[in-house]
């Protein structure tokens, strides 16, 4: 579903934001991208939905070679990918309904279909009672749900989420994570960038890729990778 | 394209217009005023030109014949002059024809002719010239030549004021094209500027639309329609304004122009169609100018 081969990304300067990253997510995978701040997590997501272009290497998304994708093809790729942005990117002065419906509007869906679909998605994220509220009046957790609802409204095959639990308290973090697991259970590939280790431990069957200064330092099934990492960290602490 | 989508774009365009009604009003009036000025120019130009044409222009020369010339002699004269290269057409007008024409020109005053014992009007030859000999030098030379022919009593040609009017019309055409061109460019600029402002006020939404998979066309279409609506609206206002101006102003003014701007001879339908077409074109051009710049990645 998502394949990266020796991907490099440099933003103008000498330093690479991503350095020789090779990583795969199959259909139905739940993939965590983790690592400290500045490691390149956001950059990696941006490459996948064509918000940035790789400097070098190959990227395939649903069989499409992104390095060769024309500008006119980008919108159609994005319709297959739902993105939950770190800063939500919601229209504060618009209603919950309008924000979620936007994804469907831009594909030229008729009004009746949009209404039906948006209500259905809002029920899934538990916001059906707030359909007509303005987004700027919602709490952080509610805004996050709206962002998720918008990302999944057009039935994408991939959902990307950038630090979706960044500013939320523990209880709501778990609820949000559960929402992504539900989306994943319905067959959607989920890629979730987070620096929060605890989150990964909650989904032992997931895949994980660990980035450090743009390099992929570990990848595999969460349970094993996380166990290795903690062992490594304990031993390195022992050395120190 | 699906009708539903078209309605959607139209709704978005109207939303754009509503979000800044003052700006839209300014845009509309700018377009309307530009087109009104342009319309006035072309209307006056067309009418004066048409009147000139109707009055025969200065290309006609009349050679009045002496009383003693018989119609056979006149025919000889006619065929002789007809062979001159400058002459496009030539007609013999007999004394009787001249009188009949005069009578019909006088219409209800024709009664004053009843007292005449004999026909005072001379027979004449009426010449029209090839357009390339229409300059006044040629005409003067030709009339002298005509006057020297035996049997010709007097030669008359297009009055001086007509030549002046012609020059005036040509100058007006030049001024009209220049001013009109500038106005149209200004109009395109105003439309594109309005679109630019709407674009900026919506840039957050447009950016998000792009991120969730909107095509360039989908983002552009409402702005194109917005420009189009402004152009059409301005054109309608201008057409309406021009009609009012003609109806209420010109019909109450007692200027020589009134003669020219005859309500009956206005190509009104064509004019309105022309305005709408021009408005559409301006609107589309205006929005394309701004969208080209703003949809670069
Ligand atoms: N638009 C940008 N221009 C220049 N440098 C950038 C840009 N975005 C990210 N970077 C740099 O790339 C590196 C990786 O950033 P990012 O992908 O945001 O990391 P993370 O999301 O893991 O915190 C950082 O060093 C950051 O400063
Ligand atoms: Mg980040």
PDB file of N, CA and C in Angstrom, chain B residues 197-259:
ATOM      1  N   UNK B 197      -8.674  39.624  -4.071  1.00  0.00           N
ATOM      2  CA  UNK B 197      -9.059  39.880  -2.682  1.00  0.00           C
ATOM      3  C   UNK B 197      -9.951  38.768  -2.129  1.00  0.00           C
ATOM      4  N   UNK B 198     -10.910  38.319  -2.934  1.00  0.00           N
ATOM      5  CA  UNK B 198     -11.757  37.213  -2.473  1.00  0.00           C
ATOM      6  C   UNK B 198     -10.892  35.987  -2.231  1.00  0.00           C
ATOM      7  N   UNK B 199      -9.973  35.789  -3.153  1.00  0.00           N
ATOM      8  CA  UNK B 199      -9.082  34.626  -3.053  1.00  0.00           C
ATOM      9  C   UNK B 199      -8.328  34.669  -1.734  1.00  0.00           C
ATOM     10  N   UNK B 200      -7.809  35.861  -1.398  1.00  0.00           N
ATOM     11  CA  UNK B 200      -7.058  35.981  -0.149  1.00  0.00           C
ATOM     12  C   UNK B 200      -7.938  35.745   1.065  1.00  0.00           C
ATOM     13  N   UNK B 201      -9.144  36.290   1.007  1.00  0.00           N
ATOM     14  CA  UNK B 201     -10.000  36.144   2.181  1.00  0.00           C
ATOM     15  C   UNK B 201     -10.432  34.692   2.367  1.00  0.00           C
ATOM     16  N   UNK B 202     -10.284  33.869   1.323  1.00  0.00           N
ATOM     17  CA  UNK B 202     -10.690  32.466   1.425  1.00  0.00           C
ATOM     18  C   UNK B 202      -9.502  31.519   1.384  1.00  0.00           C
ATOM     19  N   UNK B 203      -8.292  32.052   1.493  1.00  0.00           N
ATOM     20  CA  UNK B 203      -7.146  31.192   1.178  1.00  0.00           C
ATOM     21  C   UNK B 203      -7.014  30.005   2.118  1.00  0.00           C
ATOM     22  N   UNK B 204      -7.444  30.187   3.383  1.00  0.00           N
ATOM     23  CA  UNK B 204      -7.349  29.070   4.323  1.00  0.00           C
ATOM     24  C   UNK B 204      -8.237  27.915   3.846  1.00  0.00           C
ATOM     25  N   UNK B 205      -9.460  28.269   3.504  1.00  0.00           N
ATOM     26  CA  UNK B 205     -10.402  27.250   3.024  1.00  0.00           C
ATOM     27  C   UNK B 205      -9.900  26.591   1.741  1.00  0.00           C
ATOM     28  N   UNK B 206      -9.376  27.419   0.843  1.00  0.00           N
ATOM     29  CA  UNK B 206      -8.912  26.873  -0.438  1.00  0.00           C
ATOM     30  C   UNK B 206      -7.727  25.932  -0.227  1.00  0.00           C
ATOM     31  N   UNK B 207      -6.858  26.306   0.722  1.00  0.00           N
ATOM     32  CA  UNK B 207      -5.703  25.469   1.018  1.00  0.00           C
ATOM     33  C   UNK B 207      -6.174  24.105   1.546  1.00  0.00           C
ATOM     34  N   UNK B 208      -7.153  24.148   2.443  1.00  0.00           N
ATOM     35  CA  UNK B 208      -7.675  22.888   2.991  1.00  0.00           C
ATOM     36  C   UNK B 208      -8.350  22.072   1.886  1.00  0.00           C
ATOM     37  N   UNK B 209      -9.088  22.752   1.031  1.00  0.00           N
ATOM     38  CA  UNK B 209      -9.739  22.035  -0.069  1.00  0.00           C
ATOM     39  C   UNK B 209      -8.708  21.309  -0.927  1.00  0.00           C
ATOM     40  N   UNK B 210      -7.595  21.982  -1.162  1.00  0.00           N
ATOM     41  CA  UNK B 210      -6.526  21.352  -1.932  1.00  0.00           C
ATOM     42  C   UNK B 210      -5.992  20.114  -1.209  1.00  0.00           C
ATOM     43  N   UNK B 211      -5.841  20.244   0.102  1.00  0.00           N
ATOM     44  CA  UNK B 211      -5.272  19.135   0.866  1.00  0.00           C
ATOM     45  C   UNK B 211      -6.203  17.933   0.904  1.00  0.00           C
ATOM     46  N   UNK B 212      -7.510  18.174   0.812  1.00  0.00           N
ATOM     47  CA  UNK B 212      -8.418  17.029   0.842  1.00  0.00           C
ATOM     48  C   UNK B 212      -8.817  16.575  -0.568  1.00  0.00           C
ATOM     49  N   UNK B 213      -8.106  17.063  -1.585  1.00  0.00           N
ATOM     50  CA  UNK B 213      -8.273  16.462  -2.904  1.00  0.00           C
ATOM     51  C   UNK B 213      -9.058  17.255  -3.933  1.00  0.00           C
ATOM     52  N   UNK B 214      -9.164  18.590  -3.747  1.00  0.00           N
ATOM     53  CA  UNK B 214      -9.843  19.381  -4.768  1.00  0.00           C
ATOM     54  C   UNK B 214      -8.912  19.602  -5.948  1.00  0.00           C
ATOM     55  N   UNK B 215      -9.444  19.512  -7.160  1.00  0.00           N
ATOM     56  CA  UNK B 215      -8.630  19.797  -8.349  1.00  0.00           C
ATOM     57  C   UNK B 215      -8.512  21.314  -8.512  1.00  0.00           C
ATOM     58  N   UNK B 216      -7.540  21.731  -9.304  1.00  0.00           N
ATOM     59  CA  UNK B 216      -7.383  23.160  -9.597  1.00  0.00           C
ATOM     60  C   UNK B 216      -8.666  23.716 -10.207  1.00  0.00           C
ATOM     61  N   UNK B 217      -9.243  22.936 -11.115  1.00  0.00           N
ATOM     62  CA  UNK B 217     -10.471  23.381 -11.778  1.00  0.00           C
ATOM     63  C   UNK B 217     -11.577  23.641 -10.758  1.00  0.00           C
ATOM     64  N   UNK B 218     -11.691  22.712  -9.792  1.00  0.00           N
ATOM     65  CA  UNK B 218     -12.752  22.826  -8.802  1.00  0.00           C
ATOM     66  C   UNK B 218     -12.578  24.089  -7.965  1.00  0.00           C
ATOM     67  N   UNK B 219     -11.325  24.439  -7.698  1.00  0.00           N
ATOM     68  CA  UNK B 219     -11.057  25.637  -6.909  1.00  0.00           C
ATOM     69  C   UNK B 219     -11.253  26.894  -7.748  1.00  0.00           C
ATOM     70  N   UNK B 220     -10.863  26.799  -9.012  1.00  0.00           N
ATOM     71  CA  UNK B 220     -10.932  27.969  -9.895  1.00  0.00           C
ATOM     72  C   UNK B 220     -12.351  28.311 -10.311  1.00  0.00           C
ATOM     73  N   UNK B 221     -13.150  27.277 -10.588  1.00  0.00           N
ATOM     74  CA  UNK B 221     -14.444  27.496 -11.237  1.00  0.00           C
ATOM     75  C   UNK B 221     -15.301  28.580 -10.574  1.00  0.00           C
ATOM     76  N   UNK B 222     -15.474  28.571  -9.234  1.00  0.00           N
ATOM     77  CA  UNK B 222     -16.308  29.605  -8.642  1.00  0.00           C
ATOM     78  C   UNK B 222     -15.763  31.019  -8.880  1.00  0.00           C
ATOM     79  N   UNK B 223     -14.437  31.148  -8.944  1.00  0.00           N
ATOM     80  CA  UNK B 223     -13.862  32.470  -9.160  1.00  0.00           C
ATOM     81  C   UNK B 223     -14.066  32.922 -10.603  1.00  0.00           C
ATOM     82  N   UNK B 224     -13.977  31.955 -11.512  1.00  0.00           N
ATOM     83  CA  UNK B 224     -14.266  32.273 -12.911  1.00  0.00           C
ATOM     84  C   UNK B 224     -15.697  32.763 -13.036  1.00  0.00           C
ATOM     85  N   UNK B 225     -16.605  32.041 -12.361  1.00  0.00           N
ATOM     86  CA  UNK B 225     -18.021  32.420 -12.430  1.00  0.00           C
ATOM     87  C   UNK B 225     -18.241  33.767 -11.763  1.00  0.00           C
ATOM     88  N   UNK B 226     -17.501  34.016 -10.680  1.00  0.00           N
ATOM     89  CA  UNK B 226     -17.615  35.309 -10.010  1.00  0.00           C
ATOM     90  C   UNK B 226     -17.234  36.436 -10.978  1.00  0.00           C
ATOM     91  N   UNK B 227     -16.118  36.268 -11.666  1.00  0.00           N
ATOM     92  CA  UNK B 227     -15.682  37.271 -12.636  1.00  0.00           C
ATOM     93  C   UNK B 227     -16.706  37.449 -13.748  1.00  0.00           C
ATOM     94  N   UNK B 228     -17.225  36.312 -14.173  1.00  0.00           N
ATOM     95  CA  UNK B 228     -18.215  36.311 -15.232  1.00  0.00           C
ATOM     96  C   UNK B 228     -19.483  37.062 -14.820  1.00  0.00           C
ATOM     97  N   UNK B 229     -19.917  36.810 -13.583  1.00  0.00           N
ATOM     98  CA  UNK B 229     -21.120  37.479 -13.082  1.00  0.00           C
ATOM     99  C   UNK B 229     -20.888  38.985 -12.982  1.00  0.00           C
ATOM    100  N   UNK B 230     -19.702  39.357 -12.494  1.00  0.00           N
ATOM    101  CA  UNK B 230     -19.382  40.784 -12.420  1.00  0.00           C
ATOM    102  C   UNK B 230     -19.420  41.416 -13.806  1.00  0.00           C
ATOM    103  N   UNK B 231     -18.811  40.729 -14.773  1.00  0.00           N
ATOM    104  CA  UNK B 231     -18.781  41.254 -16.142  1.00  0.00           C
ATOM    105  C   UNK B 231     -20.177  41.403 -16.708  1.00  0.00           C
ATOM    106  N   UNK B 232     -20.987  40.359 -16.525  1.00  0.00           N
ATOM    107  CA  UNK B 232     -22.355  40.391 -17.046  1.00  0.00           C
ATOM    108  C   UNK B 232     -23.190  41.456 -16.349  1.00  0.00           C
ATOM    109  N   UNK B 233     -23.061  41.525 -15.030  1.00  0.00           N
ATOM    110  CA  UNK B 233     -23.813  42.509 -14.250  1.00  0.00           C
ATOM    111  C   UNK B 233     -23.464  43.925 -14.682  1.00  0.00           C
ATOM    112  N   UNK B 234     -22.162  44.167 -14.812  1.00  0.00           N
ATOM    113  CA  UNK B 234     -21.708  45.486 -15.240  1.00  0.00           C
ATOM    114  C   UNK B 234     -22.245  45.826 -16.617  1.00  0.00           C
ATOM    115  N   UNK B 235     -22.246  44.820 -17.504  1.00  0.00           N
ATOM    116  CA  UNK B 235     -22.716  45.035 -18.871  1.00  0.00           C
ATOM    117  C   UNK B 235     -24.210  45.383 -18.879  1.00  0.00           C
ATOM    118  N   UNK B 236     -24.975  44.657 -18.049  1.00  0.00           N
ATOM    119  CA  UNK B 236     -26.408  44.930 -17.983  1.00  0.00           C
ATOM    120  C   UNK B 236     -26.663  46.345 -17.475  1.00  0.00           C
ATOM    121  N   UNK B 237     -25.926  46.720 -16.422  1.00  0.00           N
ATOM    122  CA  UNK B 237     -26.068  48.075 -15.882  1.00  0.00           C
ATOM    123  C   UNK B 237     -25.739  49.112 -16.949  1.00  0.00           C
ATOM    124  N   UNK B 238     -24.657  48.862 -17.677  1.00  0.00           N
ATOM    125  CA  UNK B 238     -24.235  49.809 -18.707  1.00  0.00           C
ATOM    126  C   UNK B 238     -25.288  49.913 -19.806  1.00  0.00           C
ATOM    127  N   UNK B 239     -25.814  48.757 -20.225  1.00  0.00           N
ATOM    128  CA  UNK B 239     -26.821  48.760 -21.280  1.00  0.00           C
ATOM    129  C   UNK B 239     -28.059  49.515 -20.817  1.00  0.00           C
ATOM    130  N   UNK B 240     -28.455  49.248 -19.562  1.00  0.00           N
ATOM    131  CA  UNK B 240     -29.610  49.950 -19.003  1.00  0.00           C
ATOM    132  C   UNK B 240     -29.358  51.438 -18.931  1.00  0.00           C
ATOM    133  N   UNK B 241     -28.186  51.803 -18.427  1.00  0.00           N
ATOM    134  CA  UNK B 241     -27.837  53.218 -18.288  1.00  0.00           C
ATOM    135  C   UNK B 241     -27.836  53.926 -19.631  1.00  0.00           C
ATOM    136  N   UNK B 242     -27.301  53.247 -20.612  1.00  0.00           N
ATOM    137  CA  UNK B 242     -27.216  53.852 -21.944  1.00  0.00           C
ATOM    138  C   UNK B 242     -28.614  54.067 -22.524  1.00  0.00           C
ATOM    139  N   UNK B 243     -29.478  53.067 -22.330  1.00  0.00           N
ATOM    140  CA  UNK B 243     -30.845  53.196 -22.842  1.00  0.00           C
ATOM    141  C   UNK B 243     -31.548  54.377 -22.175  1.00  0.00           C
ATOM    142  N   UNK B 244     -31.382  54.496 -20.858  1.00  0.00           N
ATOM    143  CA  UNK B 244     -32.007  55.607 -20.135  1.00  0.00           C
ATOM    144  C   UNK B 244     -31.488  56.936 -20.655  1.00  0.00           C
ATOM    145  N   UNK B 245     -30.182  56.982 -20.834  1.00  0.00           N
ATOM    146  CA  UNK B 245     -29.545  58.196 -21.311  1.00  0.00           C
ATOM    147  C   UNK B 245     -30.130  58.613 -22.663  1.00  0.00           C
ATOM    148  N   UNK B 246     -30.276  57.631 -23.529  1.00  0.00           N
ATOM    149  CA  UNK B 246     -30.804  57.922 -24.861  1.00  0.00           C
ATOM    150  C   UNK B 246     -32.247  58.393 -24.772  1.00  0.00           C
ATOM    151  N   UNK B 247     -33.023  57.644 -23.958  1.00  0.00           N
ATOM    152  CA  UNK B 247     -34.449  57.953 -23.846  1.00  0.00           C
ATOM    153  C   UNK B 247     -34.690  59.325 -23.267  1.00  0.00           C
ATOM    154  N   UNK B 248     -34.042  59.617 -22.139  1.00  0.00           N
ATOM    155  CA  UNK B 248     -34.417  60.821 -21.405  1.00  0.00           C
ATOM    156  C   UNK B 248     -33.547  62.019 -21.697  1.00  0.00           C
ATOM    157  N   UNK B 249     -32.280  61.783 -22.039  1.00  0.00           N
ATOM    158  CA  UNK B 249     -31.398  62.920 -22.222  1.00  0.00           C
ATOM    159  C   UNK B 249     -31.458  63.412 -23.658  1.00  0.00           C
ATOM    160  N   UNK B 250     -31.137  62.519 -24.576  1.00  0.00           N
ATOM    161  CA  UNK B 250     -30.999  62.953 -25.958  1.00  0.00           C
ATOM    162  C   UNK B 250     -32.313  63.415 -26.556  1.00  0.00           C
ATOM    163  N   UNK B 251     -33.389  62.811 -26.122  1.00  0.00           N
ATOM    164  CA  UNK B 251     -34.658  63.210 -26.715  1.00  0.00           C
ATOM    165  C   UNK B 251     -35.114  64.575 -26.197  1.00  0.00           C
ATOM    166  N   UNK B 252     -34.498  65.058 -25.108  1.00  0.00           N
ATOM    167  CA  UNK B 252     -34.880  66.370 -24.608  1.00  0.00           C
ATOM    168  C   UNK B 252     -33.867  67.440 -24.948  1.00  0.00           C
ATOM    169  N   UNK B 253     -32.759  67.034 -25.539  1.00  0.00           N
ATOM    170  CA  UNK B 253     -31.740  68.008 -25.898  1.00  0.00           C
ATOM    171  C   UNK B 253     -31.993  68.478 -27.319  1.00  0.00           C
ATOM    172  N   UNK B 254     -31.750  69.780 -27.556  1.00  0.00           N
ATOM    173  CA  UNK B 254     -31.956  70.270 -28.901  1.00  0.00           C
ATOM    174  C   UNK B 254     -30.612  70.569 -29.552  1.00  0.00           C
ATOM    175  N   UNK B 255     -29.791  69.535 -29.610  1.00  0.00           N
ATOM    176  CA  UNK B 255     -28.467  69.674 -30.194  1.00  0.00           C
ATOM    177  C   UNK B 255     -28.485  69.134 -31.609  1.00  0.00           C
ATOM    178  N   UNK B 256     -27.511  69.560 -32.401  1.00  0.00           N
ATOM    179  CA  UNK B 256     -27.409  68.943 -33.736  1.00  0.00           C
ATOM    180  C   UNK B 256     -27.218  67.433 -33.616  1.00  0.00           C
ATOM    181  N   UNK B 257     -26.598  67.025 -32.474  1.00  0.00           N
ATOM    182  CA  UNK B 257     -26.361  65.608 -32.267  1.00  0.00           C
ATOM    183  C   UNK B 257     -27.653  64.825 -32.245  1.00  0.00           C
ATOM    184  N   UNK B 258     -28.691  65.518 -31.771  1.00  0.00           N
ATOM    185  CA  UNK B 258     -29.968  64.834 -31.650  1.00  0.00           C
ATOM    186  C   UNK B 258     -30.399  64.281 -32.987  1.00  0.00           C
ATOM    187  N   UNK B 259     -30.025  65.043 -33.981  1.00  0.00           N
ATOM    188  CA  UNK B 259     -30.309  64.613 -35.337  1.00  0.00           C
ATOM    189  C   UNK B 259     -29.614  63.290 -35.621  1.00  0.00           C
TER     190      UNK B 259
END
